[in-house]
Coordinates of C-alpha atoms in Angstrom, one line a residue:
M116 CA 8.2 -14.4 10.2
D117 CA 5.7 -12.6 8.1
V118 CA 6.5 -8.9 7.6
E119 CA 2.9 -7.7 7.4
R120 CA 2.0 -9.5 10.7
A121 CA 5.1 -8.0 12.3
E122 CA 4.0 -4.6 11.1
A123 CA 0.6 -5.1 12.7
A124 CA 2.3 -6.1 16.0
L125 CA 4.5 -3.0 15.8
V126 CA 1.5 -0.8 15.4
E127 CA -0.4 -2.5 18.2
H128 CA 2.5 -2.5 20.7
Y129 CA 4.4 0.6 19.5
P130 CA 4.1 2.6 22.8
R131 CA 5.3 -0.4 24.8
L132 CA 8.3 -1.0 22.5
V133 CA 9.2 2.7 22.7
R134 CA 9.0 2.6 26.5
L135 CA 11.2 -0.4 26.5
G136 CA 13.8 1.2 24.3
Y137 CA 13.7 4.4 26.4
L138 CA 14.3 2.5 29.6
L139 CA 17.2 0.5 28.2
L140 CA 19.1 3.5 26.7
P141 CA 21.7 5.1 29.1
P142 CA 20.5 8.2 30.9
S143 CA 23.7 9.9 29.8
L144 CA 22.2 10.5 26.4
G145 CA 19.7 13.0 27.8
R146 CA 16.0 12.8 27.8
H147 CA 15.6 14.5 24.4
R148 CA 18.0 12.2 22.7
R149 CA 16.7 9.1 24.5
A150 CA 13.1 9.8 23.4
L151 CA 14.0 10.2 19.8
T152 CA 16.3 7.2 19.7
A153 CA 13.7 5.0 21.4
H154 CA 11.3 5.9 18.6
A155 CA 14.0 5.2 16.0
L156 CA 14.7 1.8 17.6
A157 CA 11.0 0.8 17.6
Q158 CA 10.6 1.8 13.9
R159 CA 13.8 0.1 12.8
A160 CA 12.7 -3.2 14.6
L161 CA 10.6 -4.0 11.5
P162 CA 12.7 -6.1 9.1
R163 CA 13.5 -4.7 5.7
G164 CA 12.9 -7.8 3.7
R165 CA 9.6 -9.4 2.9
A166 CA 10.2 -12.0 5.6
A167 CA 12.4 -11.9 8.7
K168 CA 15.6 -14.0 8.6
E169 CA 15.8 -14.2 12.4
E170 CA 13.5 -16.0 14.8
P171 CA 12.6 -14.8 18.3
P172 CA 14.4 -16.6 21.2
L173 CA 12.6 -19.8 22.2
P174 CA 11.0 -20.9 24.5
R175 CA 9.0 -17.7 24.9
Q176 CA 6.2 -16.8 27.1
R177 CA 3.0 -18.6 26.2
T178 CA 1.0 -15.5 26.0
T179 CA 3.5 -13.6 23.9
D180 CA 2.8 -13.0 20.2
P181 CA 5.8 -14.4 18.3
H182 CA 5.9 -11.3 16.1
Y183 CA 6.0 -9.1 19.1
A184 CA 8.7 -11.2 20.6
Y185 CA 10.8 -10.8 17.5
L186 CA 10.3 -7.0 17.6
R187 CA 11.2 -6.9 21.3
L188 CA 14.5 -8.7 20.6
R189 CA 15.3 -6.2 17.9
V190 CA 14.7 -3.2 20.2
V191 CA 16.7 -4.8 23.1
R192 CA 19.6 -5.5 20.7
G193 CA 19.6 -2.0 19.3
A194 CA 19.4 -0.3 22.7
L195 CA 22.3 -2.4 24.1
A196 CA 24.4 -1.6 21.0
A197 CA 23.7 2.1 21.1
P198 CA 26.3 3.1 23.9
R199 CA 29.0 0.6 22.8
P200 CA 32.3 2.2 21.8
P201 CA 33.7 1.6 18.2
R202 CA 35.3 -1.8 17.5
L203 CA 38.3 -2.7 15.4
G204 CA 39.3 -6.3 14.7
G205 CA 36.8 -7.6 17.3
R206 CA 38.2 -5.4 20.1
E207 CA 36.5 -2.4 21.6
L208 CA 38.3 1.0 21.3
G209 CA 37.2 2.6 24.6
W210 CA 39.5 5.5 24.2
V211 CA 37.8 6.6 20.9
P212 CA 35.0 9.0 21.6
R213 CA 31.6 7.9 20.2
P214 CA 30.3 10.4 17.7
R215 CA 26.9 12.0 18.5
P216 CA 24.3 10.9 15.9
L217 CA 23.0 13.6 13.6
L218 CA 19.5 12.0 13.2
P219 CA 16.8 11.9 14.2
Q220 CA 16.4 15.7 14.9
V221 CA 13.4 17.9 15.7
A222 CA 14.1 21.5 14.6
G223 CA 13.3 24.2 17.2
L224 CA 12.0 21.8 19.9
R225 CA 13.3 19.8 22.8
L226 CA 11.2 16.8 23.5
F227 CA 11.0 14.8 26.8
P228 CA 8.5 12.7 28.8
R229 CA 6.5 14.2 31.5
S230 CA 8.2 14.4 34.9
G231 CA 7.3 11.9 37.6
G232 CA 7.8 12.0 41.3
A233 CA 10.8 11.4 43.5
D234 CA 10.5 7.6 43.2
E235 CA 10.8 7.8 39.4
V236 CA 13.9 10.0 39.7
A237 CA 15.5 7.7 42.2
L238 CA 14.8 4.6 40.0
E239 CA 16.3 6.3 36.9
Q240 CA 19.4 7.2 38.9
A241 CA 19.7 3.6 40.1
L242 CA 19.3 2.3 36.6
G243 CA 21.9 4.7 35.4
A244 CA 24.4 3.3 37.8
V245 CA 24.4 -0.2 36.3
G246 CA 25.5 -1.3 32.9
G247 CA 23.3 -1.8 29.8
P248 CA 22.9 -5.6 30.3
G249 CA 22.0 -5.2 33.9
R250 CA 19.5 -2.5 33.1
A251 CA 18.0 -4.7 30.4
A252 CA 17.6 -7.6 32.8
F253 CA 15.8 -5.4 35.3
V254 CA 13.5 -3.8 32.7
L255 CA 12.6 -7.2 31.1
R256 CA 11.7 -8.6 34.5
G257 CA 9.6 -5.6 35.6
L258 CA 8.1 -4.3 32.4
E259 CA 7.8 -7.5 30.3
R260 CA 7.3 -9.8 33.4
M261 CA 9.7 -12.3 31.9
A262 CA 11.1 -15.2 33.9
D263 CA 14.8 -15.4 34.5
P264 CA 15.4 -18.3 32.0
D265 CA 13.6 -16.3 29.3
V266 CA 15.6 -13.2 30.1
V267 CA 18.8 -15.1 29.8
R268 CA 17.8 -16.5 26.4
L269 CA 16.7 -13.1 25.1
L270 CA 20.0 -11.4 26.2
E271 CA 22.0 -14.2 24.6
A272 CA 20.1 -13.6 21.3
A273 CA 20.8 -9.8 21.7
G274 CA 24.5 -10.4 21.9
V275 CA 25.2 -10.2 25.7
A276 CA 28.2 -12.3 26.6
E277 CA 27.4 -12.9 30.3
P278 CA 23.6 -12.8 30.8
Q279 CA 23.9 -14.5 34.3
A280 CA 26.1 -11.6 35.4
A281 CA 23.4 -9.2 34.1
L282 CA 20.8 -10.9 36.3
A283 CA 23.0 -10.5 39.3
E284 CA 23.6 -6.9 38.5
A285 CA 19.8 -6.4 38.2
D286 CA 19.4 -7.9 41.6
G287 CA 21.5 -5.2 43.1
V288 CA 19.4 -2.3 41.8
A289 CA 18.0 -0.4 44.7
T290 CA 14.2 -0.1 44.2
P291 CA 12.6 3.1 45.6
P292 CA 9.9 2.7 48.3
G293 CA 7.2 3.7 45.8
S294 CA 7.7 0.5 43.7
R295 CA 5.8 -1.4 46.4
D296 CA 2.7 0.6 45.6
R297 CA 2.8 0.6 41.8
V298 CA 5.0 -0.5 38.9
L299 CA 7.3 2.5 38.4
L300 CA 8.5 1.3 35.0
E301 CA 5.0 2.0 33.7
S302 CA 5.0 5.6 35.0
P303 CA 4.6 8.6 32.6
E304 CA 8.2 9.4 33.5
F305 CA 9.3 6.7 31.1
D306 CA 6.6 7.1 28.4
A307 CA 8.4 8.3 25.4
C308 CA 5.1 8.5 23.4
S309 CA 3.6 11.2 25.6
L310 CA 6.2 14.0 25.2
Q311 CA 6.4 17.6 26.2
A312 CA 7.8 20.2 23.8
R313 CA 9.9 23.3 24.7
P314 CA 11.6 25.7 22.4
T315 CA 15.3 25.9 21.8
D316 CA 17.3 29.2 21.4
L317 CA 14.9 31.5 19.7
M318 CA 17.4 34.1 18.5
R319 CA 19.6 31.6 16.8
R320 CA 16.5 30.0 15.3
R321 CA 15.6 33.3 13.6
Q322 CA 19.0 33.6 12.1
H323 CA 18.9 30.1 10.7
A324 CA 15.3 30.6 9.4
R325 CA 16.3 33.7 7.3
A326 CA 19.2 31.8 5.8
A327 CA 17.0 28.7 5.0
L328 CA 14.4 31.0 3.4
A329 CA 16.9 32.5 1.1
A330 CA 18.2 29.1 0.0
L331 CA 14.7 27.9 -0.6
A332 CA 13.8 30.8 -2.8
A333 CA 17.0 30.3 -4.9
A334 CA 16.1 26.6 -5.3
V335 CA 12.5 27.4 -6.4
V336 CA 13.8 29.9 -9.0
C337 CA 16.2 27.3 -10.4
G338 CA 13.4 24.7 -10.6
V339 CA 11.2 27.1 -12.5
L340 CA 13.9 28.0 -15.0
L341 CA 15.4 24.6 -15.5
G342 CA 12.8 22.0 -14.6
L343 CA 9.7 23.4 -16.3
P344 CA 10.5 24.2 -19.9
G345 CA 7.9 25.8 -22.1
D346 CA 4.3 26.2 -20.8
T347 CA 4.0 22.6 -19.5
W348 CA 3.7 21.5 -15.8
G349 CA 6.7 19.2 -16.0
R350 CA 7.3 15.6 -16.8
E351 CA 4.6 14.3 -14.4
G352 CA 2.0 16.9 -15.3
A353 CA -0.7 17.3 -12.6
A354 CA -0.1 13.8 -11.2
A355 CA 0.4 13.6 -7.4
P356 CA 3.8 12.7 -6.1
A357 CA 4.6 9.0 -5.8
Y358 CA 4.6 9.2 -2.0
A359 CA 1.2 10.8 -1.8
Q360 CA -1.6 8.6 -0.4
N361 CA -4.8 7.9 -2.2
P362 CA -7.7 7.4 0.2
A363 CA -9.6 5.1 -2.2
A364 CA -6.5 2.9 -2.7
E365 CA -6.0 2.7 1.1
R366 CA -9.6 1.5 1.5
A367 CA -9.0 -1.1 -1.1
L368 CA -6.3 -2.6 1.1
D369 CA -8.6 -3.2 4.1
P370 CA -10.1 -6.7 4.3
A371 CA -12.9 -5.5 6.4
K372 CA -14.2 -3.3 3.5
L373 CA -14.3 -6.2 0.9
V374 CA -17.7 -6.5 -0.8
R375 CA -19.4 -9.7 0.2
V376 CA -22.6 -10.7 -1.6
A377 CA -25.3 -12.8 0.1
E378 CA -25.7 -16.4 -0.7
A379 CA -29.0 -16.1 -2.6
A380 CA -28.6 -12.6 -4.1
W381 CA -28.3 -14.0 -7.7
K382 CA -31.9 -15.4 -7.5
D383 CA -33.5 -11.9 -7.3
S384 CA -30.9 -9.9 -9.2
A385 CA -31.5 -8.3 -12.6
R386 CA -27.9 -9.3 -13.5
T387 CA -26.5 -12.8 -13.7
D388 CA -22.7 -12.4 -13.7
F389 CA -19.8 -12.2 -11.3
S390 CA -21.3 -9.3 -9.4
V391 CA -23.8 -11.7 -7.8
W392 CA -21.4 -14.5 -6.8
P393 CA -21.4 -15.0 -3.1
A394 CA -18.3 -15.0 -1.0
R395 CA -17.3 -18.7 -0.5
G396 CA -14.5 -20.8 0.9
S397 CA -13.2 -21.9 4.2
L398 CA -10.8 -19.0 4.5
A399 CA -13.2 -16.2 3.6
G400 CA -12.8 -14.9 7.2
D401 CA -9.0 -15.1 7.3
E402 CA -8.1 -11.4 7.4
A403 CA -4.4 -12.1 7.3
L404 CA -4.7 -14.0 4.1
L405 CA -7.0 -11.4 2.5
R406 CA -4.7 -8.6 3.7
R407 CA -1.7 -10.3 2.0
A408 CA -3.7 -10.8 -1.2
L409 CA -4.8 -7.2 -1.4
A410 CA -1.3 -5.9 -0.6
V411 CA 0.3 -8.0 -3.3
W412 CA -2.4 -6.8 -5.7
A413 CA -1.6 -3.2 -4.9
R414 CA 2.2 -3.5 -5.0
P415 CA 3.5 -6.9 -6.1
G416 CA 7.1 -7.5 -5.2
G417 CA 9.9 -8.8 -7.5
Q418 CA 9.3 -12.5 -6.4
V419 CA 5.6 -12.4 -7.4
N420 CA 4.7 -14.1 -10.7
V421 CA 2.2 -11.7 -12.3
T422 CA 0.3 -12.7 -15.5
A423 CA -2.4 -10.9 -17.3
T424 CA -4.5 -11.8 -20.4
P425 CA -4.0 -9.5 -23.4
G426 CA -5.7 -6.1 -22.9
T427 CA -6.0 -6.6 -19.1
Q428 CA -4.5 -3.9 -16.8
A429 CA -2.5 -5.3 -13.9
G430 CA -2.8 -2.2 -11.7
P431 CA -4.3 -1.9 -8.2
A432 CA -8.0 -1.7 -7.5
A433 CA -9.8 1.7 -7.5
G434 CA -11.7 0.7 -4.4
P435 CA -12.7 -2.2 -2.3
P436 CA -13.2 -5.3 -4.6
Q437 CA -15.7 -8.1 -4.2
L438 CA -14.6 -11.3 -2.6
L439 CA -15.6 -14.4 -4.6
Y440 CA -13.6 -17.1 -2.9
A441 CA -10.9 -17.8 -0.3
G442 CA -9.9 -21.3 0.5
V443 CA -7.5 -24.2 0.2
V444 CA -7.2 -26.0 -3.1
D445 CA -4.4 -28.5 -3.9
A446 CA -2.2 -27.4 -1.0
A447 CA -2.5 -23.7 -2.0
S448 CA -4.4 -20.9 -0.4
V449 CA -6.3 -19.3 -3.3
V450 CA -8.2 -15.9 -3.2
L451 CA -10.5 -14.8 -6.0
L452 CA -11.4 -11.1 -6.2
Y453 CA -13.5 -9.1 -8.7
D454 CA -13.5 -5.3 -9.2
G455 CA -16.2 -5.1 -11.9
L456 CA -13.7 -5.3 -14.7
R457 CA -11.3 -8.0 -13.8
I458 CA -11.0 -11.3 -12.1
V459 CA -7.9 -11.5 -9.9
R460 CA -6.5 -14.7 -8.6
Y461 CA -4.0 -14.7 -5.7
A462 CA -2.3 -18.0 -4.8
E463 CA 0.3 -18.8 -2.1
P464 CA 1.4 -22.0 -0.4
Q465 CA -1.0 -23.3 2.2
G466 CA -0.4 -21.7 5.5
G467 CA 1.4 -18.7 4.2
T468 CA 4.8 -20.4 4.3
K469 CA 7.7 -19.2 2.1
G470 CA 7.2 -20.2 -1.5
P471 CA 6.1 -18.9 -4.9
V472 CA 3.2 -16.5 -5.0
G473 CA 1.1 -16.0 -8.1
L474 CA -1.1 -13.1 -9.1
D475 CA -3.2 -13.5 -12.3
F476 CA -5.5 -11.0 -14.0
A477 CA -8.3 -11.6 -16.5
R478 CA -10.9 -9.3 -18.0
A479 CA -14.5 -10.2 -17.1
D480 CA -16.5 -7.0 -17.8
A481 CA -19.9 -7.4 -19.4
A482 CA -19.9 -11.1 -18.7
G483 CA -23.1 -13.0 -19.1
A484 CA -24.6 -16.0 -17.2
E485 CA -22.7 -18.4 -19.4
S486 CA -19.3 -16.6 -19.4
A487 CA -19.5 -16.2 -15.6
S488 CA -20.3 -19.9 -15.0
A489 CA -16.8 -20.9 -13.8
V490 CA -13.4 -19.6 -12.8
L491 CA -10.1 -21.5 -12.8
L492 CA -8.7 -22.1 -9.3
T493 CA -5.6 -24.2 -9.9
R494 CA -4.0 -26.1 -12.7
S495 CA -1.4 -28.8 -12.2
D496 CA -0.3 -32.2 -13.7
G497 CA -2.6 -31.8 -16.7
N498 CA -5.6 -31.2 -14.5
A499 CA -7.6 -28.2 -13.4
R500 CA -10.1 -27.3 -10.7
Y501 CA -12.8 -24.7 -11.1
L502 CA -15.1 -22.7 -8.9
T503 CA -18.6 -22.8 -10.4
A504 CA -21.4 -20.2 -10.2
P505 CA -24.2 -20.7 -7.8
W506 CA -26.7 -21.1 -10.6
V507 CA -24.8 -24.1 -12.1
T508 CA -26.9 -27.2 -11.3
E509 CA -25.0 -29.9 -13.1
L510 CA -21.5 -30.3 -14.6
A511 CA -20.0 -32.9 -16.8
T512 CA -17.0 -33.4 -19.1
V513 CA -17.2 -34.3 -22.8
D514 CA -14.5 -35.0 -25.3
L515 CA -15.1 -32.7 -28.2
L516 CA -13.1 -34.9 -30.6
R517 CA -15.7 -37.6 -30.2
A518 CA -19.1 -36.4 -31.3
E519 CA -20.9 -39.4 -29.7
D520 CA -19.2 -38.9 -26.3
A521 CA -22.0 -38.6 -23.6
G522 CA -19.5 -37.3 -21.0
G523 CA -19.1 -38.1 -17.3
P524 CA -20.3 -36.1 -14.3
V525 CA -18.0 -33.8 -12.4
E526 CA -18.3 -33.9 -8.6
R527 CA -18.2 -30.6 -6.7
R528 CA -17.7 -29.7 -3.0
E529 CA -20.2 -27.7 -1.0
D530 CA -18.4 -24.5 -1.7
G531 CA -18.6 -25.1 -5.5
V532 CA -15.0 -26.3 -6.1
T533 CA -14.8 -29.1 -8.7
Q534 CA -12.8 -32.3 -8.6
P535 CA -9.7 -32.3 -10.9
V536 CA -10.8 -32.1 -14.5
T537 CA -8.5 -33.1 -17.4
S538 CA -7.2 -30.0 -19.3
P539 CA -7.0 -29.8 -23.1
P540 CA -3.6 -30.5 -24.7
L541 CA -2.4 -26.8 -24.9
G542 CA 1.2 -26.4 -26.0
R543 CA 1.5 -30.0 -27.0
S544 CA 1.9 -31.4 -30.5
E545 CA -0.5 -34.4 -30.1
C546 CA -4.2 -33.8 -30.0
A547 CA -5.9 -37.1 -29.1
V548 CA -8.5 -35.7 -26.7
W549 CA -10.0 -32.3 -26.0
P550 CA -12.1 -32.1 -22.8
A551 CA -14.8 -29.5 -22.4
L552 CA -17.3 -28.7 -19.6
R553 CA -21.0 -29.3 -20.3
V554 CA -22.9 -27.0 -18.0
A555 CA -26.5 -27.1 -17.0
A556 CA -27.8 -23.9 -15.3
H557 CA -30.8 -22.9 -13.4
G558 CA -33.5 -21.3 -15.6
R559 CA -31.9 -22.6 -18.9
E560 CA -33.5 -25.5 -20.8
T561 CA -30.4 -26.6 -22.7
P562 CA -26.8 -27.0 -21.5
Y563 CA -23.9 -25.2 -23.0
L564 CA -20.1 -25.9 -23.4
L565 CA -17.1 -24.2 -21.9
T566 CA -13.4 -25.1 -22.7
D567 CA -10.1 -24.2 -21.1
L568 CA -7.9 -22.1 -23.3
G569 CA -5.2 -21.5 -20.7
E570 CA -6.8 -18.6 -18.9
I571 CA -8.7 -17.9 -15.7
T572 CA -12.1 -17.8 -17.3
P573 CA -12.9 -20.7 -19.8
A574 CA -14.2 -19.8 -23.2
L575 CA -17.9 -20.3 -24.2
L576 CA -18.4 -22.5 -27.3
T577 CA -21.3 -21.6 -29.6
Q578 CA -22.6 -22.6 -33.0
G579 CA -24.6 -21.0 -35.7
R580 CA -24.7 -18.2 -38.3
P581 CA -23.4 -14.9 -36.8
G582 CA -26.2 -12.5 -36.1
S583 CA -28.9 -15.2 -35.9
G584 CA -28.3 -16.0 -32.2
P585 CA -26.1 -18.9 -30.9
K586 CA -27.5 -22.4 -31.3
D587 CA -27.0 -25.4 -29.2
P588 CA -23.5 -26.8 -29.9
L589 CA -24.6 -30.2 -28.5
T590 CA -26.8 -31.1 -31.4
P591 CA -25.4 -33.9 -33.6
G592 CA -24.5 -31.5 -36.4
G593 CA -22.9 -29.1 -34.0
R594 CA -20.9 -31.8 -32.3
E595 CA -19.6 -33.1 -35.6
A596 CA -18.4 -29.6 -36.7
L597 CA -16.8 -29.1 -33.2
A598 CA -15.1 -32.5 -33.3
R599 CA -13.1 -31.6 -36.4
S600 CA -12.4 -28.0 -35.3
A601 CA -11.4 -28.5 -31.6
C602 CA -7.7 -29.2 -32.2
H603 CA -7.4 -25.8 -33.9
L604 CA -8.5 -24.1 -30.7
A605 CA -4.9 -24.4 -29.4
T606 CA -3.9 -21.7 -31.9
V607 CA -5.9 -19.0 -29.9
A608 CA -5.0 -20.2 -26.4
G609 CA -3.9 -17.4 -24.1
G610 CA -5.3 -14.6 -26.3
G611 CA -8.0 -13.4 -23.9
V612 CA -10.7 -15.4 -25.7
R613 CA -14.3 -14.9 -24.5
S614 CA -16.2 -17.1 -26.9
V615 CA -15.7 -19.3 -30.0
N616 CA -18.4 -19.7 -32.6
T617 CA -18.3 -22.6 -35.1
W618 CA -20.3 -22.0 -38.2
A619 CA -20.7 -24.6 -41.1
F620 CA -21.5 -22.0 -43.8
A621 CA -21.6 -24.4 -46.8
S622 CA -21.5 -28.1 -47.8
Q623 CA -20.2 -29.3 -51.2
E624 CA -20.4 -32.6 -53.1
L625 CA -16.9 -33.6 -54.1
P626 CA -16.0 -34.5 -57.7
E627 CA -15.6 -38.2 -58.7
G628 CA -18.1 -39.2 -56.0
D629 CA -15.6 -38.8 -53.1
G630 CA -18.3 -37.8 -50.7
S631 CA -19.5 -34.5 -49.2
A632 CA -17.3 -31.9 -47.6
R633 CA -18.1 -29.3 -45.1
W634 CA -16.9 -25.7 -45.0
V635 CA -16.6 -24.3 -41.5
C636 CA -15.7 -20.9 -40.1
T637 CA -14.4 -20.7 -36.5
R638 CA -14.4 -17.2 -35.1
T639 CA -13.0 -16.2 -31.7
E640 CA -14.2 -13.1 -29.8
T641 CA -12.0 -11.6 -27.1
W642 CA -12.9 -9.7 -23.9
R643 CA -11.1 -6.6 -25.1
G644 CA -12.7 -6.4 -28.6
P645 CA -9.7 -6.4 -30.9
G646 CA -7.7 -9.6 -31.4
T647 CA -10.5 -11.5 -33.1
R648 CA -9.6 -14.4 -35.3
A649 CA -11.5 -16.1 -38.2
L650 CA -10.4 -19.5 -39.3
V651 CA -11.9 -21.3 -42.3
Q652 CA -11.6 -25.1 -42.5
F653 CA -12.2 -27.5 -45.3
Q654 CA -13.5 -30.7 -43.8
A655 CA -13.4 -33.4 -46.4
P656 CA -14.3 -37.0 -45.5
P657 CA -11.3 -38.6 -43.8
T658 CA -9.4 -41.4 -45.6
A659 CA -9.3 -44.9 -44.2
G660 CA -5.7 -44.3 -43.0
Q661 CA -6.7 -41.1 -41.2
R662 CA -9.6 -42.8 -39.5
A663 CA -7.3 -45.6 -38.3
A664 CA -4.6 -43.2 -37.0
A665 CA -7.2 -41.1 -35.2
E666 CA -8.3 -44.2 -33.1
G667 CA -11.9 -43.0 -32.8
A668 CA -11.2 -39.3 -32.6
A669 CA -12.3 -37.0 -35.4
T670 CA -9.7 -35.9 -38.0
P671 CA -9.0 -32.2 -37.8
G672 CA -10.1 -30.2 -40.9
A673 CA -7.6 -28.5 -43.2
V674 CA -7.1 -24.8 -42.6
A675 CA -8.0 -22.9 -45.8
A676 CA -7.7 -19.3 -44.6
M677 CA -7.1 -17.3 -41.5
A678 CA -7.5 -13.6 -40.7
E679 CA -7.2 -11.4 -37.6
D680 CA -9.2 -8.4 -36.7
D681 CA -11.4 -8.9 -39.7
P682 CA -15.2 -8.6 -39.5
A683 CA -15.8 -11.4 -41.9
C684 CA -17.6 -14.4 -40.6
G685 CA -18.9 -12.3 -37.7
P686 CA -22.1 -10.5 -36.7
R687 CA -21.1 -7.3 -38.5
D688 CA -20.3 -9.1 -41.8
P689 CA -21.7 -12.6 -41.8
R690 CA -20.3 -13.4 -45.3
V691 CA -17.4 -15.6 -46.2
L692 CA -15.7 -17.0 -49.3
S693 CA -12.8 -19.5 -49.4
G694 CA -11.1 -22.1 -51.5
V695 CA -8.6 -24.9 -51.5
L696 CA -6.5 -27.0 -53.9
W697 CA -7.8 -30.6 -53.3
K698 CA -6.6 -34.0 -54.6
S699 CA -9.2 -36.7 -55.3
A700 CA -8.9 -40.3 -54.3
A701 CA -8.0 -41.1 -58.0
G702 CA -5.1 -38.5 -57.9
T703 CA -6.8 -35.7 -59.8
W704 CA -6.3 -32.1 -58.6
Y705 CA -9.2 -29.7 -58.3
V706 CA -9.8 -26.1 -57.2
L707 CA -12.7 -26.1 -54.8
A708 CA -14.4 -23.0 -53.5
A709 CA -17.6 -22.2 -51.4
G710 CA -19.3 -19.2 -50.1
S711 CA -22.0 -18.3 -47.5
S712 CA -25.7 -18.1 -48.3
Q713 CA -25.5 -14.5 -49.9
V714 CA -23.3 -15.8 -52.7
T715 CA -24.9 -16.5 -56.1
S716 CA -21.9 -17.3 -58.3
V717 CA -18.2 -18.0 -57.9
T718 CA -15.4 -17.2 -60.5
A719 CA -11.8 -18.5 -60.6
T720 CA -9.1 -16.8 -62.7
G721 CA -5.3 -17.3 -63.0
D722 CA -4.0 -20.9 -63.5
V723 CA -7.6 -22.0 -63.5
S724 CA -10.4 -20.3 -65.4
A725 CA -13.8 -21.3 -64.3
E726 CA -17.2 -20.0 -63.2
A727 CA -20.1 -21.7 -61.4
Q728 CA -23.6 -20.6 -60.6
G729 CA -24.5 -21.0 -57.0
R730 CA -22.4 -21.1 -53.8
T731 CA -19.8 -23.7 -54.7
L732 CA -17.2 -24.3 -57.5
A733 CA -15.2 -27.3 -58.5
A734 CA -12.7 -27.0 -61.4
E735 CA -10.0 -29.4 -62.5
A736 CA -6.5 -28.1 -62.0
H737 CA -2.9 -29.3 -61.7
E738 CA -0.6 -29.7 -58.6
G739 CA 0.6 -26.3 -57.3
A740 CA -2.0 -24.3 -59.3
K741 CA -2.9 -20.8 -58.1
A742 CA -6.3 -19.3 -58.6
E743 CA -7.9 -16.0 -57.7
L744 CA -11.5 -16.2 -56.5
T745 CA -14.3 -13.7 -56.5
A746 CA -18.0 -14.2 -55.7
T747 CA -21.1 -12.3 -56.8
L748 CA -23.7 -11.5 -54.1
A749 CA -27.4 -11.4 -54.3
D750 CA -27.4 -7.6 -54.0
G751 CA -25.0 -7.3 -57.0
G752 CA -21.9 -6.7 -54.9
T753 CA -18.7 -8.8 -55.0
L754 CA -16.9 -10.7 -52.2
E755 CA -13.2 -11.5 -51.9
P756 CA -12.0 -14.7 -50.2
L757 CA -10.9 -14.6 -46.6
A758 CA -7.1 -14.3 -46.5

């Protein structure tokens, strides 16, 4: 029993539930007390938990909403329990007077429904002469138009011991002559939502008002002296109280106000990002699902699994967000929303049944056509499904560890959802395959690469010297550098990575004719700005044993240096220097160093003293030797190695 649907049923049928409670309460309470108690019964009918633990009595009327039937049962049960005497050990203590409830109260007013005619008065007197179960049976027959078997089942669920006797008692209620012309139970006489107000004792009210005013003034003085020290406004400043309503936040909870973009809007838009994604999915019109997704986003409960990439706020939307997708994927109902800054993914078991609910946030501001090409929908059993952008024309998977891999096509549904795609080995020690998505897009001549790094939005893979514009990573040289760098991408997974650039900044002929090595800098950029990471690799030719162990996959390069939040190897400072201690095939140790194109000479000091003109250095050393490197730049400056 979904609480939000029950709340909608309560709002829709509130007057009828209040009328039902008013008619079932004994007339001895008085019209004022009956009216207030009827409202209290209707409002308390909504269950307190996130899902009701009780079900309505079955079978029910075919035309009755199950959530309304549940609320009706709660109102009947509460109304029948109201006049019962206290109980002790399962026995009723009829001799103990029942205390008059203090709440609800309305200060200074007496509230009661409008008066009806003689027929209504006669009917109320007749109902007051029978017991609560008999009165309930009569009202359920006349007002709810329930058949006798349904009345019996509802009374049993409400705790009535002898429902058949209640039906017999209802048969004995003398109906006034006016009941043949109209349904008296629907008369304004019994409408506790249309009330008249009259004042109570005015003299006594004045005395109480003066006393309350004096107490309030004393409380205000104490609050000023004790609660607001110094010249501040208090602990919360100028913030509104927690119970105040925000109109913008209220609009953000309305599924009818969700932003829905037309199917072909991206073709004529000046922007090509998430803001021009159309609303897709078989459940895009399911208001109940969308309402649940928006409500969980605004106030996630304790059982909701909430995740957010670093630097992403998990707060509610400032206004109605944009709907990207709502549909069923792998037995889950998934909703994708976008508020201009974040992609929000809501997932629940298919059909809204009880089960785990997920809410995930990821930054997506200033996304380009490549970064906004795909969004993760589900991930399970080592596979992932994506929703692709409308401008994606072809999709394929390639193994980054195999530079010659031509890839295989990825099928997509009409709504843009892909078939299951193998995920990279994130969080695992072995790295024998690293799948990536090769994307072909409308209006772009060359395809580009995306890879899953454990987040909602896959990271864009680029190649080339920073500041010179990204180059095609699918060229033979770019694929070879990626092949030996891909396994190191696991170290940046889950860090809010937006793009990864691989740059082969130098090549070096190794001593003793051991081949040519490549120096590669891999730099990750994040959506939030900070958190960048630069990783320098030394990619020497693999040995025969390494090639055999890799079984066709490229051998990962050796990490020479790593730095976080450093501008080196990036567009602001496209310069880098690094070095390693390397052992030749003959067993000789060397200090090797290399720098980017701005370097004119490299010097080593410490355990090894050497200097070389140009961008590379190779000096013989011993095992465990330590050397300090410096480089001279073309403009006369110096460059320290990345550390």
